[in-house]
Amino acid sequence: MLRIHFTADDASRVRFAPRPAPLQELHAALTTAVVPRREPLFGPWRGRVLRALPAAAEPLADLVPAGRPPRFLDVLGDTLDTGFERIRATSPDVVRAELERVYGAGPAPRWIHGLHAGDETAWRTVRRAQRAAYETVLAPVWPVVQDLHREEFARHALALAEHGLAAALRDLAPGSRFRAGVWEWPGAEARDVRLAGRGLVLLPTFHHPAGPLLQDLPGHPVVLTYPAGPGFPPVPDGPSAPDEALPGVLGRTRAQLLHLLTAPHTTTELARALRVSNATASAHAAALRRAGLVTTSRAGKSVRHERTALGTLLVAGGRKPGAGDQKPAAGDRTSGARDRMPATGDRTPGARAARGAAEGDPPVAPTP
């Protein structure tokens, strides 16, 4: 369980980031992309992102061996350039210490040694990699991220004004508790964070549904990046975006199944409409049920599937469902209606480290 300890001063030093931070959102998105988890709504997105990332972005994988990023990458900034300038302003001692922490005595790529030594060519490599990844992953949806951030900002401000700080914090993390000056997140990584008068910055992310990300640097406010938004990856704006994006998020067959459920269907009816076997239709319905998009009930000898409110919202593309998105009333039923980053081979940071050891790459820090 994550526990964030507040002092009396910290209660007045909680603030909500006024704008999204491109680099922080990028790092959250890449974390989601490279760490396998059972999140059905992000599965197809993860595959597309990893296939689309250009070679120029690959050095970012070298910075997170075994999924441990150096802390100097976590910065707030309204633009890519501002964010990178803040990264570059990190003390050389902190950069060296963090690279040694994430690599330990293991071998590191040669350019990482350059970064450890403060080489400007290595820093340019970081900047190119971040920009290439941003253009691929975030640039197409950045206007959507900005809109979602404004909505989340307004929601938090209203909760704070109406119910106070403790309730507003609990609202950001359903299931969390605020008691005796401690904000507790069950299910998050076990850790105690003491604000000690530094304050807390709240930053929503729309690409990392798995839990909070924490930046805790001495002498700075603690930054908590928390999951927000509709629960599926943002898609580009446009009049046809929802129809084009839904198959990309769920897969074409599951998207078709969800569209069919404008009225309840049995497994046999779904299989017939989708032209698949009953077993395949049942498996797709089960996946959507685990994601909270479909409910299943037994009606006599048949199993009947219905779309949930969340499923209807997803079909509607995140807008309030219109008449055409609603389920018809009873009696009106119709039956129509290769990874570039961690994956396999020597593309993974671990495999690259092993290859570096075989080729004689030295560790980033001297072996004790």
XYZ file of C-alpha atoms in Angstrom, residues 32-272:
241
model
C 2.227 1.108 -20.260
C 3.472 0.031 -23.684
C 6.500 -1.962 -22.526
C 5.221 -3.525 -19.296
C 2.830 -6.403 -20.120
C -0.365 -6.247 -18.082
C -3.837 -7.687 -18.420
C -5.628 -4.569 -19.610
C -7.861 -5.531 -22.559
C -8.538 -1.938 -23.608
C -4.826 -1.174 -23.970
C -3.685 -4.443 -25.570
C -4.101 -3.564 -29.275
C -2.881 -0.008 -28.580
C 0.275 -1.399 -26.974
C 1.053 -3.512 -30.021
C 0.505 -0.627 -32.427
C 2.722 1.715 -30.427
C 5.611 -0.713 -30.192
C 5.444 -1.497 -33.904
C 5.286 2.188 -34.837
C 8.131 3.495 -32.679
C 11.004 4.590 -34.938
C 14.597 3.504 -34.458
C 15.426 6.995 -33.187
C 13.334 6.267 -30.065
C 15.166 3.071 -29.122
C 17.713 4.747 -26.796
C 14.833 5.355 -24.372
C 14.774 1.599 -23.736
C 18.426 1.781 -22.692
C 17.459 4.313 -20.025
C 15.055 1.914 -18.317
C 16.853 -1.430 -17.893
C 14.613 -3.873 -16.057
C 11.891 -1.206 -15.997
C 13.791 1.079 -13.612
C 13.904 4.622 -15.054
C 16.346 7.182 -13.682
C 14.484 9.751 -11.607
C 15.893 12.716 -13.495
C 13.549 11.879 -16.419
C 10.463 12.791 -14.371
C 9.954 16.518 -14.868
C 7.038 18.883 -15.307
C 6.984 21.230 -18.277
C 4.277 22.558 -20.564
C 6.285 21.768 -23.720
C 8.809 19.194 -24.839
C 11.568 21.801 -24.939
C 10.815 23.064 -21.437
C 10.751 19.514 -20.122
C 14.034 18.615 -21.735
C 15.690 21.804 -20.477
C 14.698 20.793 -16.954
C 16.105 17.315 -17.475
C 19.326 18.784 -18.845
C 19.572 21.100 -15.841
C 19.818 18.097 -13.515
C 22.970 18.127 -11.428
C 25.711 15.937 -12.983
C 26.086 14.207 -9.619
C 22.378 13.247 -9.665
C 22.594 12.005 -13.276
C 25.593 9.806 -12.450
C 24.015 8.486 -9.257
C 20.748 7.613 -11.012
C 22.451 5.846 -13.930
C 24.524 3.863 -11.452
C 21.362 3.013 -9.518
C 19.464 1.660 -12.530
C 22.410 -0.217 -14.042
C 24.307 -1.207 -10.907
C 27.344 -3.258 -11.826
C 25.755 -4.518 -15.048
C 27.031 -3.616 -18.524
C 25.636 -0.498 -20.174
C 25.585 0.696 -23.804
C 28.443 2.974 -24.739
C 26.220 6.019 -25.199
C 25.011 5.598 -21.600
C 28.641 5.908 -20.542
C 28.721 9.166 -22.471
C 25.634 10.364 -20.606
C 27.303 9.348 -17.336
C 30.280 11.505 -18.309
C 28.112 14.492 -19.315
C 28.806 14.189 -23.044
C 26.636 16.577 -25.099
C 26.308 14.042 -27.927
C 24.674 11.615 -25.480
C 22.272 14.311 -24.295
C 21.323 15.036 -27.906
C 20.583 11.325 -28.288
C 18.123 11.552 -25.369
C 16.449 14.612 -26.855
C 16.070 13.037 -30.319
C 14.673 9.841 -28.798
C 12.108 11.699 -26.709
C 10.977 13.820 -29.645
C 10.701 10.803 -31.965
C 8.644 8.916 -29.388
C 6.419 11.927 -28.721
C 5.686 12.467 -32.411
C 4.697 8.807 -32.772
C 2.804 8.186 -29.544
C 1.380 11.497 -28.310
C 1.359 14.142 -31.040
C -1.687 12.628 -32.853
C -3.753 12.701 -29.642
C -2.249 15.671 -27.775
C -5.297 17.948 -28.339
C -7.448 15.183 -26.848
C -5.092 14.860 -23.853
C -5.342 18.621 -23.299
C -9.158 18.465 -23.365
C -9.210 15.520 -20.957
C -6.844 17.358 -18.626
C -9.095 20.423 -18.553
C -12.089 18.235 -17.738
C -10.184 16.496 -14.945
C -8.979 19.853 -13.600
C -12.557 21.137 -13.436
C -13.818 17.938 -11.827
C -11.152 18.096 -9.108
C -11.763 21.804 -8.455
C -15.492 21.173 -8.027
C -14.907 18.222 -5.659
C -12.449 20.293 -3.630
C -14.831 23.245 -3.370
C -17.865 21.152 -2.460
C -16.379 18.442 -0.229
C -12.899 19.490 0.918
C -9.409 18.113 0.398
C -9.816 14.632 1.880
C -12.882 13.836 -0.228
C -11.289 15.340 -3.360
C -8.220 13.138 -2.928
C -10.320 10.022 -2.349
C -12.264 10.872 -5.500
C -9.039 10.749 -7.545
C -8.365 7.185 -6.442
C -11.508 5.119 -5.786
C -10.836 2.790 -2.878
C -8.213 5.055 -1.320
C -8.553 6.454 2.198
C -7.492 9.689 3.877
C -7.261 9.443 7.627
C -5.087 10.916 10.365
C -3.185 12.962 7.790
C -2.260 9.930 5.659
C -3.549 9.241 2.125
C -3.572 5.461 1.605
C -3.711 3.742 -1.799
C -4.499 0.013 -1.427
C -3.078 -2.037 -4.287
C -0.310 0.443 -5.116
C 3.374 -0.301 -4.566
C 4.177 -0.457 -0.852
C 5.890 2.792 0.028
C 5.764 5.556 2.624
C 6.215 9.096 1.298
C 6.535 11.982 3.733
C 5.745 15.369 2.225
C 7.342 17.183 5.173
C 6.044 20.580 4.074
C 7.070 20.248 0.426
C 3.495 19.931 -0.848
C 1.973 17.699 -3.488
C 1.341 18.224 -7.211
C -1.455 16.149 -8.778
C -1.017 15.280 -12.444
C -3.522 13.076 -14.309
C -2.314 10.662 -16.977
C -4.517 9.195 -19.691
C -2.092 6.489 -20.841
C -1.269 4.617 -17.623
C -4.276 2.821 -16.123
C -2.277 0.558 -13.790
C -1.760 2.865 -10.814
C 0.062 5.941 -9.563
C 3.550 7.033 -10.607
C 5.480 9.011 -8.028
C 8.272 11.561 -8.316
C 9.897 12.247 -4.947
C 13.041 14.358 -5.261
C 14.673 15.979 -2.204
C 13.811 19.645 -1.833
C 10.989 19.536 -4.421
C 7.213 19.053 -4.177
C 6.184 15.432 -4.608
C 4.481 14.841 -7.973
C 1.795 12.158 -8.098
C 0.780 11.055 -11.590
C -2.509 9.189 -11.291
C -4.730 7.309 -13.787
C -7.632 9.354 -15.139
C -9.923 9.576 -18.143
C -12.292 7.072 -19.718
C -10.077 4.002 -19.141
C -9.050 3.419 -22.756
C -6.342 5.116 -24.851
C -7.157 8.566 -26.273
C -7.914 8.562 -29.979
C -7.460 11.429 -32.455
C -10.253 13.932 -32.900
C -12.368 13.792 -36.036
C -15.942 13.038 -37.032
C -15.174 9.419 -37.870
C -12.568 8.808 -35.189
C -14.723 6.701 -32.804
C -15.805 4.281 -35.532
C -12.252 3.949 -36.808
C -10.645 3.828 -33.391
C -12.832 1.274 -31.620
C -11.578 -1.711 -33.656
C -8.045 -0.510 -33.012
C -8.619 -0.500 -29.275
C -10.620 -3.712 -28.920
C -9.886 -5.626 -32.105
C -12.312 -5.718 -35.021
C -14.364 -8.737 -33.929
C -14.858 -7.493 -30.363
C -15.781 -4.041 -31.635
C -18.377 -5.613 -33.931
C -19.706 -7.680 -31.023
C -20.053 -4.570 -28.862
C -21.915 -2.770 -31.655
C -24.269 -5.756 -32.015
C -25.282 -5.474 -28.386
C -27.628 -2.561 -28.956
C -29.987 -5.292 -27.763
C -29.251 -8.447 -25.734
C -27.938 -11.390 -27.768
C -27.351 -15.019 -26.932
C -23.987 -16.592 -27.657
C -25.456 -18.429 -30.648
C -26.900 -15.210 -32.084
C -23.571 -13.448 -31.696
C -21.713 -16.326 -33.328
C -24.123 -16.317 -36.258
